[in-house]
Amino acid sequence: MKIGITCYPTYGGSGVVATELGLELAHRGHEIHFISYAQPIRLTELHPNIHYHEVDVSRYPLFDFPPYDLALATRMAEVSELYALDILHVHYAIPHSVSALLARQMLAAKPRGQRLPFVTTLHGTDITLVGLDRSYLPITRFSIEQSNGVTAISNYLRERTLREFDVKNHIEVIYNFVNCDLYCRDAGAAERRLEYAPNGERVLVHLSNFRPVKRVTDVVEIFDRVRKKMPAKLLMIGDGPDRSRAEWLAVQKGIHDDVLFLGKQDKISEKLAVADVILMPSELESFGLAALEAMACKVVPIATRGGGVPELIEHGISGYLADVGDVDAMAGYAIGLLNDESRLQTMAKASRTMAQSKFCSSKIVPQYEEFYRRTLERSS
Ligand code: GMT
């Protein structure tokens, strides 16, 4: 198939899923066209089946807010026509599904009337935060209803979309996935760990875009409690609006030397694979891709239990779940686990098994292929 993919290229889990999906599909022989305003950050590999088309948003003194969604729609239509795309897959509803809808209409109105069915994948805050803002809700609902196919990344997100948006479409649940061959406890992990924890300290990790929903100061609070009980290091991977709050908190607590802010990183699997535990105390996660990537690397997740997270983590078996803001409980789980090597090893194995048995790309990517086929059949 010839598949167009649009996502946010620089920020967040939806862009990661979109990029990894494009790469996996390219390896399976599909022709992939990324259409976005910048090259997706995880698109580091050159592959003959992968093409990238930049959307140029022209500036004009009248435009306080340059109309990216219109430039995107134009580029989607252009690329679809030039490369005879079969289907367009947009990740994150706002504004991508609206642009796809416009592109589909532009092509249908042409003399030869090319068809451009599009699939919208709902990821999280496009529904739970942004989409529920009154100024976005009607158009988000409309573009979801107009999509030729809709997927959500967890049952939680599917139910919430149906309930709060009152849309009538079928929404297929296709979970986030991880490449289990790449994300694993590789042979070099022990040596790399020494760079961060040279004296045998425990290693905790957090990976996010440091937005308020991630509650990064809770990460520091939890680590502070752990640090009082044992030598430990915290790796903070990523960057975003709340990073400096977290840095200041670490300074105030006197643990700044043990909290390593690594910023945005590539080769995420290599960083995750050195850790014992990942902390994900988010306000809400529709799924929790960062936890899945860590679990595949035998890193045990300690997370909040809201949203779609319980579909990934079984409390007490492949990780621990606590209420939002309950930093004492999450610290208690971490301390108990890190003090008990045999339980840590058992849960690390259970985490990997969970990732392998349900969420490997080899299991999930064919579900997308099948969904494209059904969508194409329905819209022919
Ligand atoms: O919060 C983020 O990391 C970004 C956000 C997004 O939509 O880009 O992530 C959402 O999508 C991820 C991939 O599908 C999910 O794993 C995350 O749980 C989800 N984030 C939230 O629901 C807050």
GROMACS .gro file of C-alpha atoms and ligand atoms in nm:
model
  403
    1MET     CA    1   0.000   0.000   0.000
    2LYS     CA    2   0.099   0.362  -0.041
    3ILE     CA    3   0.030   0.525   0.293
    4GLY     CA    4   0.050   0.890   0.396
    5ILE     CA    5   0.121   0.951   0.767
    6THR     CA    6   0.074   1.280   0.949
    7CYS     CA    7   0.170   1.342   1.312
    8TYR     CA    8   0.324   1.597   1.547
    9PRO     CA    9   0.691   1.549   1.460
   10THR     CA   10   0.868   1.682   1.764
   11TYR     CA   11   0.658   1.627   2.070
   12GLY     CA   12   0.490   1.343   2.247
   13GLY     CA   13   0.389   0.983   2.220
   14SER     CA   14   0.155   1.017   1.925
   15GLY     CA   15   0.446   1.125   1.703
   16VAL     CA   16   0.656   0.836   1.832
   17VAL     CA   17   0.383   0.581   1.756
   18ALA     CA   18   0.325   0.730   1.410
   19THR     CA   19   0.695   0.724   1.325
   20GLU     CA   20   0.759   0.374   1.456
   21LEU     CA   21   0.451   0.255   1.267
   22GLY     CA   22   0.579   0.413   0.945
   23LEU     CA   23   0.918   0.247   0.990
   24GLU     CA   24   0.763  -0.094   1.061
   25LEU     CA   25   0.530  -0.064   0.762
   26ALA     CA   26   0.820   0.038   0.537
   27HIS     CA   27   1.010  -0.275   0.644
   28ARG     CA   28   0.699  -0.477   0.556
   29GLY     CA   29   0.712  -0.343   0.201
   30HIS     CA   30   0.469  -0.052   0.210
   31GLU     CA   31   0.552   0.288   0.063
   32ILE     CA   32   0.534   0.547   0.340
   33HIS     CA   33   0.497   0.924   0.300
   34PHE     CA   34   0.534   1.135   0.614
   35ILE     CA   35   0.365   1.474   0.577
   36SER     CA   36   0.442   1.722   0.852
   37TYR     CA   37   0.606   2.058   0.932
   38ALA     CA   38   0.931   1.893   1.046
   39GLN     CA   39   1.097   1.557   1.015
   40PRO     CA   40   0.971   1.331   1.296
   41ILE     CA   41   1.238   1.298   1.567
   42ARG     CA   42   1.246   0.920   1.562
   43LEU     CA   43   1.278   0.915   1.183
   44THR     CA   44   1.653   0.867   1.192
   45GLU     CA   45   1.674   0.567   0.963
   46LEU     CA   46   1.701   0.605   0.587
   47HIS     CA   47   1.490   0.350   0.403
   48PRO     CA   48   1.403   0.343   0.032
   49ASN     CA   49   1.031   0.304   0.117
   50ILE     CA   50   1.023   0.616   0.333
   51HIS     CA   51   0.961   0.965   0.203
   52TYR     CA   52   0.924   1.287   0.394
   53HIS     CA   53   0.726   1.588   0.268
   54GLU     CA   54   0.762   1.910   0.461
   55VAL     CA   55   0.466   2.143   0.502
   56ASP     CA   56   0.572   2.499   0.450
   57VAL     CA   57   0.361   2.750   0.641
   58SER     CA   58   0.405   3.092   0.490
   59ARG     CA   59   0.423   3.391   0.721
   60TYR     CA   60   0.234   3.710   0.641
   61PRO     CA   61   0.197   4.022   0.859
   62LEU     CA   62  -0.181   3.970   0.870
   63PHE     CA   63  -0.144   3.618   1.010
   64ASP     CA   64  -0.103   3.641   1.386
   65PHE     CA   65  -0.174   3.266   1.374
   66PRO     CA   66  -0.033   3.115   1.050
   67PRO     CA   67  -0.293   2.866   0.922
   68TYR     CA   68  -0.094   2.541   0.948
   69ASP     CA   69  -0.402   2.324   0.912
   70LEU     CA   70  -0.474   2.475   0.567
   71ALA     CA   71  -0.114   2.441   0.448
   72LEU     CA   72  -0.121   2.081   0.573
   73ALA     CA   73  -0.446   2.004   0.388
   74THR     CA   74  -0.297   2.144   0.067
   75ARG     CA   75   0.020   1.937   0.105
   76MET     CA   76  -0.178   1.623   0.189
   77ALA     CA   77  -0.382   1.665  -0.130
   78GLU     CA   78  -0.072   1.739  -0.338
   79VAL     CA   79   0.128   1.442  -0.210
   80SER     CA   80  -0.170   1.209  -0.243
   81GLU     CA   81  -0.217   1.311  -0.605
   82LEU     CA   82   0.151   1.305  -0.700
   83TYR     CA   83   0.223   0.966  -0.541
   84ALA     CA   84  -0.124   0.813  -0.586
   85LEU     CA   85  -0.162   0.737  -0.214
   86ASP     CA   86  -0.413   0.467  -0.119
   87ILE     CA   87  -0.484   0.594   0.229
   88LEU     CA   88  -0.390   0.866   0.474
   89HIS     CA   89  -0.336   0.792   0.842
   90VAL     CA   90  -0.343   1.087   1.080
   91HIS     CA   91  -0.229   1.065   1.440
   92TYR     CA   92  -0.387   1.301   1.696
   93ALA     CA   93  -0.722   1.436   1.587
   94ILE     CA   94  -0.653   1.808   1.619
   95PRO     CA   95  -0.604   1.953   1.362
   96HIS     CA   96  -0.484   1.658   1.153
   97SER     CA   97  -0.820   1.494   1.091
   98VAL     CA   98  -0.972   1.827   0.988
   99SER     CA   99  -0.690   1.881   0.737
  100ALA     CA  100  -0.733   1.525   0.606
  101LEU     CA  101  -1.103   1.585   0.558
  102LEU     CA  102  -1.030   1.899   0.356
  103ALA     CA  103  -0.769   1.714   0.148
  104ARG     CA  104  -1.017   1.433   0.078
  105GLN     CA  105  -1.275   1.686  -0.040
  106MET     CA  106  -1.024   1.876  -0.253
  107LEU     CA  107  -0.929   1.556  -0.437
  108ALA     CA  108  -1.286   1.436  -0.477
  109ALA     CA  109  -1.374   1.768  -0.645
  110LYS     CA  110  -1.106   1.721  -0.913
  111PRO     CA  111  -1.219   1.629  -1.266
  112ARG     CA  112  -1.084   1.274  -1.227
  113GLY     CA  113  -1.199   1.262  -0.865
  114GLN     CA  114  -0.926   1.073  -0.674
  115ARG     CA  115  -1.039   0.896  -0.358
  116LEU     CA  116  -0.845   0.958  -0.040
  117PRO     CA  117  -0.986   0.763   0.256
  118PHE     CA  118  -0.833   0.858   0.588
  119VAL     CA  119  -0.788   0.689   0.924
  120THR     CA  120  -0.772   0.891   1.246
  121THR     CA  121  -0.592   0.750   1.548
  122LEU     CA  122  -0.690   0.905   1.880
  123HIS     CA  123  -0.400   0.918   2.125
  124GLY     CA  124  -0.501   1.093   2.441
  125THR     CA  125  -0.502   1.462   2.508
  126ASP     CA  126  -0.665   1.522   2.168
  127ILE     CA  127  -0.972   1.376   2.341
  128THR     CA  128  -0.915   1.414   2.714
  129LEU     CA  129  -0.792   1.775   2.724
  130VAL     CA  130  -0.782   1.964   2.399
  131GLY     CA  131  -1.081   1.804   2.234
  132LEU     CA  132  -1.304   1.882   2.529
  133ASP     CA  133  -1.230   2.253   2.507
  134ARG     CA  134  -1.556   2.404   2.374
  135SER     CA  135  -1.371   2.583   2.095
  136TYR     CA  136  -1.241   2.252   1.956
  137LEU     CA  137  -1.507   2.001   2.050
  138PRO     CA  138  -1.758   2.043   1.762
  139ILE     CA  139  -1.495   2.036   1.489
  140THR     CA  140  -1.309   1.744   1.650
  141ARG     CA  141  -1.632   1.546   1.676
  142PHE     CA  142  -1.714   1.632   1.313
  143SER     CA  143  -1.375   1.524   1.181
  144ILE     CA  144  -1.388   1.199   1.380
  145GLU     CA  145  -1.733   1.124   1.239
  146GLN     CA  146  -1.612   1.202   0.888
  147SER     CA  147  -1.306   0.975   0.915
  148ASN     CA  148  -1.322   0.657   0.707
  149GLY     CA  149  -1.179   0.467   1.002
  150VAL     CA  150  -1.106   0.555   1.362
  151THR     CA  151  -0.874   0.379   1.606
  152ALA     CA  152  -0.797   0.447   1.974
  153ILE     CA  153  -0.490   0.332   2.163
  154SER     CA  154  -0.678   0.178   2.457
  155ASN     CA  155  -1.025   0.064   2.560
  156TYR     CA  156  -1.029   0.349   2.808
  157LEU     CA  157  -0.982   0.608   2.532
  158ARG     CA  158  -1.238   0.440   2.309
  159GLU     CA  159  -1.504   0.439   2.583
  160ARG     CA  160  -1.430   0.795   2.680
  161THR     CA  161  -1.452   0.918   2.320
  162LEU     CA  162  -1.785   0.742   2.266
  163ARG     CA  163  -1.922   0.876   2.594
  164GLU     CA  164  -1.802   1.235   2.585
  165PHE     CA  165  -1.806   1.305   2.213
  166ASP     CA  166  -2.117   1.104   2.144
  167VAL     CA  167  -1.979   0.990   1.808
  168LYS     CA  168  -2.150   0.710   1.623
  169ASN     CA  169  -1.848   0.558   1.447
  170HIS     CA  170  -1.703   0.220   1.522
  171ILE     CA  171  -1.376   0.282   1.707
  172GLU     CA  172  -1.122   0.002   1.681
  173VAL     CA  173  -0.880  -0.040   1.969
  174ILE     CA  174  -0.523  -0.090   1.847
  175TYR     CA  175  -0.279  -0.069   2.136
  176ASN     CA  176   0.053   0.111   2.139
  177PHE     CA  177   0.341  -0.119   2.051
  178VAL     CA  178   0.713  -0.162   2.096
  179ASN     CA  179   0.979  -0.330   1.886
  180CYS     CA  180   1.078  -0.607   2.129
  181ASP     CA  181   1.399  -0.687   1.939
  182LEU     CA  182   1.527  -0.333   1.975
  183TYR     CA  183   1.382  -0.258   2.319
  184CYS     CA  184   1.544  -0.518   2.544
  185ARG     CA  185   1.806  -0.557   2.816
  186ASP     CA  186   2.096  -0.572   2.573
  187ALA     CA  187   2.444  -0.708   2.645
  188GLY     CA  188   2.596  -0.359   2.682
  189ALA     CA  189   2.342  -0.235   2.940
  190ALA     CA  190   2.545  -0.324   3.249
  191GLU     CA  191   2.849  -0.136   3.123
  192ARG     CA  192   2.644   0.171   3.020
  193ARG     CA  193   2.483   0.172   3.365
  194LEU     CA  194   2.824   0.241   3.520
  195GLU     CA  195   2.831   0.582   3.343
  196TYR     CA  196   2.536   0.695   3.551
  197ALA     CA  197   2.570   0.482   3.863
  198PRO     CA  198   2.942   0.403   3.909
  199ASN     CA  199   2.909   0.292   4.273
  200GLY     CA  200   2.637   0.032   4.242
  201GLU     CA  201   2.348   0.277   4.304
  202ARG     CA  202   1.992   0.184   4.209
  203VAL     CA  203   1.876   0.355   3.888
  204LEU     CA  204   1.530   0.506   3.842
  205VAL     CA  205   1.421   0.670   3.518
  206HIS     CA  206   1.151   0.905   3.392
  207LEU     CA  207   1.078   0.968   3.024
  208SER     CA  208   0.829   1.226   2.901
  209ASN     CA  209   0.777   1.563   2.740
  210PHE     CA  210   0.763   1.731   3.084
  211ARG     CA  211   0.415   1.873   3.035
  212PRO     CA  212   0.199   1.944   3.344
  213VAL     CA  213   0.000   1.622   3.283
  214LYS     CA  214   0.319   1.423   3.355
  215ARG     CA  215   0.357   1.565   3.712
  216VAL     CA  216   0.736   1.569   3.692
  217THR     CA  217   0.769   1.728   4.036
  218ASP     CA  218   0.604   1.411   4.175
  219VAL     CA  219   0.888   1.217   4.012
  220VAL     CA  220   1.139   1.422   4.212
  221GLU     CA  221   0.930   1.386   4.531
  222ILE     CA  222   0.923   1.007   4.492
  223PHE     CA  223   1.294   0.991   4.419
  224ASP     CA  224   1.372   1.210   4.722
  225ARG     CA  225   1.197   0.954   4.947
  226VAL     CA  226   1.383   0.664   4.780
  227ARG     CA  227   1.715   0.848   4.800
  228LYS     CA  228   1.675   0.885   5.179
  229LYS     CA  229   1.668   0.503   5.207
  230MET     CA  230   1.939   0.394   4.962
  231PRO     CA  231   2.205   0.521   4.719
  232ALA     CA  232   2.024   0.589   4.393
  233LYS     CA  233   2.030   0.793   4.073
  234LEU     CA  234   1.738   0.934   3.875
  235LEU     CA  235   1.765   0.977   3.498
  236MET     CA  236   1.524   1.239   3.365
  237ILE     CA  237   1.491   1.192   2.989
  238GLY     CA  238   1.310   1.449   2.776
  239ASP     CA  239   1.236   1.817   2.798
  240GLY     CA  240   0.940   2.048   2.819
  241PRO     CA  241   0.763   2.323   3.012
  242ASP     CA  242   0.797   2.175   3.363
  243ARG     CA  243   1.162   2.080   3.346
  244SER     CA  244   1.292   2.383   3.534
  245ARG     CA  245   1.035   2.334   3.816
  246ALA     CA  246   1.165   1.981   3.857
  247GLU     CA  247   1.527   2.099   3.848
  248TRP     CA  248   1.461   2.360   4.115
  249LEU     CA  249   1.285   2.108   4.335
  250ALA     CA  250   1.584   1.875   4.310
  251VAL     CA  251   1.812   2.164   4.413
  252GLN     CA  252   1.584   2.256   4.709
  253LYS     CA  253   1.582   1.895   4.826
  254GLY     CA  254   1.961   1.876   4.805
  255ILE     CA  255   1.956   1.582   4.565
  256HIS     CA  256   2.049   1.766   4.246
  257ASP     CA  257   2.374   1.569   4.207
  258ASP     CA  258   2.177   1.244   4.193
  259VAL     CA  259   1.913   1.366   3.946
  260LEU     CA  260   2.055   1.367   3.596
  261PHE     CA  261   1.856   1.576   3.350
  262LEU     CA  262   1.959   1.428   3.016
  263GLY     CA  263   1.728   1.636   2.793
  264LYS     CA  264   1.595   1.502   2.463
  265GLN     CA  265   1.776   1.186   2.366
  266ASP     CA  266   1.791   0.947   2.076
  267LYS     CA  267   1.857   0.573   2.120
  268ILE     CA  268   1.598   0.572   2.399
  269SER     CA  269   1.613   0.192   2.431
  270GLU     CA  270   1.981   0.214   2.535
  271LYS     CA  271   1.902   0.467   2.807
  272LEU     CA  272   1.600   0.280   2.942
  273ALA     CA  273   1.781  -0.053   2.954
  274VAL     CA  274   2.019   0.066   3.229
  275ALA     CA  275   1.739   0.131   3.483
  276ASP     CA  276   1.564  -0.077   3.750
  277VAL     CA  277   1.240   0.119   3.775
  278ILE     CA  278   1.049   0.375   3.565
  279LEU     CA  279   0.836   0.638   3.741
  280MET     CA  280   0.522   0.753   3.558
  281PRO     CA  281   0.308   0.947   3.809
  282SER     CA  282   0.094   1.120   3.540
  283GLU     CA  283  -0.237   1.290   3.603
  284LEU     CA  284  -0.372   1.072   3.325
  285GLU     CA  285  -0.234   0.844   3.053
  286SER     CA  286  -0.451   0.698   2.781
  287PHE     CA  287  -0.197   0.420   2.753
  288GLY     CA  288   0.157   0.503   2.871
  289LEU     CA  289   0.394   0.428   2.585
  290ALA     CA  290   0.702   0.524   2.789
  291ALA     CA  291   0.615   0.257   3.046
  292LEU     CA  292   0.571  -0.005   2.772
  293GLU     CA  293   0.910   0.079   2.616
  294ALA     CA  294   1.069   0.047   2.961
  295MET     CA  295   0.892  -0.280   3.040
  296ALA     CA  296   1.027  -0.433   2.720
  297CYS     CA  297   1.373  -0.347   2.860
  298LYS     CA  298   1.294  -0.523   3.192
  299VAL     CA  299   1.240  -0.197   3.378
  300VAL     CA  300   0.956  -0.220   3.631
  301PRO     CA  301   0.693   0.057   3.606
  302ILE     CA  302   0.554   0.243   3.907
  303ALA     CA  303   0.265   0.450   3.777
  304THR     CA  304  -0.069   0.609   3.851
  305ARG     CA  305  -0.369   0.392   3.788
  306GLY     CA  306  -0.587   0.624   3.580
  307GLY     CA  307  -0.684   0.603   3.214
  308GLY     CA  308  -0.557   0.311   3.007
  309VAL     CA  309  -0.259   0.228   3.230
  310PRO     CA  310  -0.425  -0.075   3.399
  311GLU     CA  311  -0.461  -0.228   3.048
  312LEU     CA  312  -0.080  -0.238   3.039
  313ILE     CA  313   0.034  -0.284   3.399
  314GLU     CA  314  -0.096  -0.555   3.630
  315HIS     CA  315  -0.060  -0.422   3.982
  316GLY     CA  316   0.180  -0.630   4.191
  317ILE     CA  317   0.279  -0.851   3.895
  318SER     CA  318   0.430  -0.644   3.615
  319GLY     CA  319   0.448  -0.316   3.809
  320TYR     CA  320   0.272  -0.106   4.070
  321LEU     CA  321  -0.021   0.134   4.048
  322ALA     CA  322  -0.116   0.412   4.290
  323ASP     CA  323  -0.355   0.708   4.305
  324VAL     CA  324  -0.258   1.034   4.137
  325GLY     CA  325  -0.048   1.245   4.375
  326ASP     CA  326   0.015   0.963   4.623
  327VAL     CA  327   0.391   1.003   4.616
  328ASP     CA  328   0.428   0.821   4.950
  329ALA     CA  329   0.267   0.506   4.811
  330MET     CA  330   0.475   0.516   4.492
  331ALA     CA  331   0.795   0.575   4.693
  332GLY     CA  332   0.696   0.286   4.923
  333TYR     CA  333   0.658   0.051   4.626
  334ALA     CA  334   0.994   0.161   4.485
  335ILE     CA  335   1.177   0.121   4.818
  336GLY     CA  336   1.024  -0.223   4.882
  337LEU     CA  337   1.112  -0.343   4.534
  338LEU     CA  338   1.462  -0.201   4.519
  339ASN     CA  339   1.544  -0.356   4.855
  340ASP     CA  340   1.442  -0.702   4.736
  341GLU     CA  341   1.660  -0.820   4.446
  342SER     CA  342   1.468  -1.141   4.388
  343ARG     CA  343   1.128  -0.963   4.367
  344LEU     CA  344   1.287  -0.701   4.138
  345GLN     CA  345   1.410  -0.974   3.900
  346THR     CA  346   1.073  -1.153   3.904
  347MET     CA  347   0.881  -0.835   3.825
  348ALA     CA  348   1.135  -0.725   3.563
  349LYS     CA  349   1.076  -1.056   3.384
  350ALA     CA  350   0.699  -1.020   3.418
  351SER     CA  351   0.722  -0.671   3.266
  352ARG     CA  352   0.913  -0.802   2.965
  353THR     CA  353   0.670  -1.093   2.928
  354MET     CA  354   0.372  -0.855   2.929
  355ALA     CA  355   0.534  -0.637   2.661
  356GLN     CA  356   0.625  -0.941   2.451
  357SER     CA  357   0.298  -1.127   2.478
  358LYS     CA  358   0.059  -0.841   2.402
  359PHE     CA  359   0.233  -0.532   2.269
  360CYS     CA  360   0.517  -0.629   2.033
  361SER     CA  361   0.517  -0.453   1.696
  362SER     CA  362   0.500  -0.795   1.529
  363LYS     CA  363   0.156  -0.841   1.688
  364ILE     CA  364   0.018  -0.487   1.657
  365VAL     CA  365   0.141  -0.364   1.317
  366PRO     CA  366  -0.055  -0.636   1.127
  367GLN     CA  367  -0.367  -0.508   1.306
  368TYR     CA  368  -0.312  -0.168   1.143
  369GLU     CA  369  -0.257  -0.331   0.801
  370GLU     CA  370  -0.579  -0.526   0.840
  371PHE     CA  371  -0.762  -0.212   0.950
  372TYR     CA  372  -0.638  -0.023   0.641
  373ARG     CA  373  -0.761  -0.308   0.419
  374ARG     CA  374  -1.106  -0.306   0.577
  375THR     CA  375  -1.123   0.073   0.557
  376LEU     CA  376  -1.029   0.067   0.188
  377GLU     CA  377  -1.288  -0.202   0.115
  378ARG     CA  378  -1.562  -0.008   0.295
  379SER     CA  379  -1.481   0.315   0.116
  380SER     CA  380  -1.443   0.178  -0.238
  381GMT     O1  381   0.147   1.292   2.664
  381GMT     C1  382   0.221   1.259   2.572
  381GMT     O2  383   0.328   1.198   2.585
  381GMT     C2  384   0.184   1.296   2.437
  381GMT     C3  385   0.058   1.233   2.397
  381GMT     C4  386   0.032   1.252   2.254
  381GMT     O3  387  -0.081   1.235   2.217
  381GMT     O4  388   0.122   1.288   2.177
  381GMT     O5  389   0.063   1.095   2.436
  381GMT     C5  390  -0.053   1.019   2.430
  381GMT     O6  391  -0.027   0.926   2.329
  381GMT     C6  392   0.065   0.821   2.361
  381GMT     C7  393   0.084   0.735   2.238
  381GMT     O7  394  -0.035   0.683   2.192
  381GMT     C8  395   0.009   0.745   2.482
  381GMT     O8  396   0.092   0.636   2.512
  381GMT     C9  397   0.001   0.840   2.600
  381GMT     O9  398  -0.055   0.772   2.711
  381GMT    C10  399  -0.088   0.958   2.565
  381GMT     N1  400  -0.076   1.061   2.668
  381GMT    C11  401  -0.179   1.094   2.747
  381GMT    O10  402  -0.288   1.041   2.741
  381GMT    C12  403  -0.150   1.203   2.846
   0.00000   0.00000   0.00000
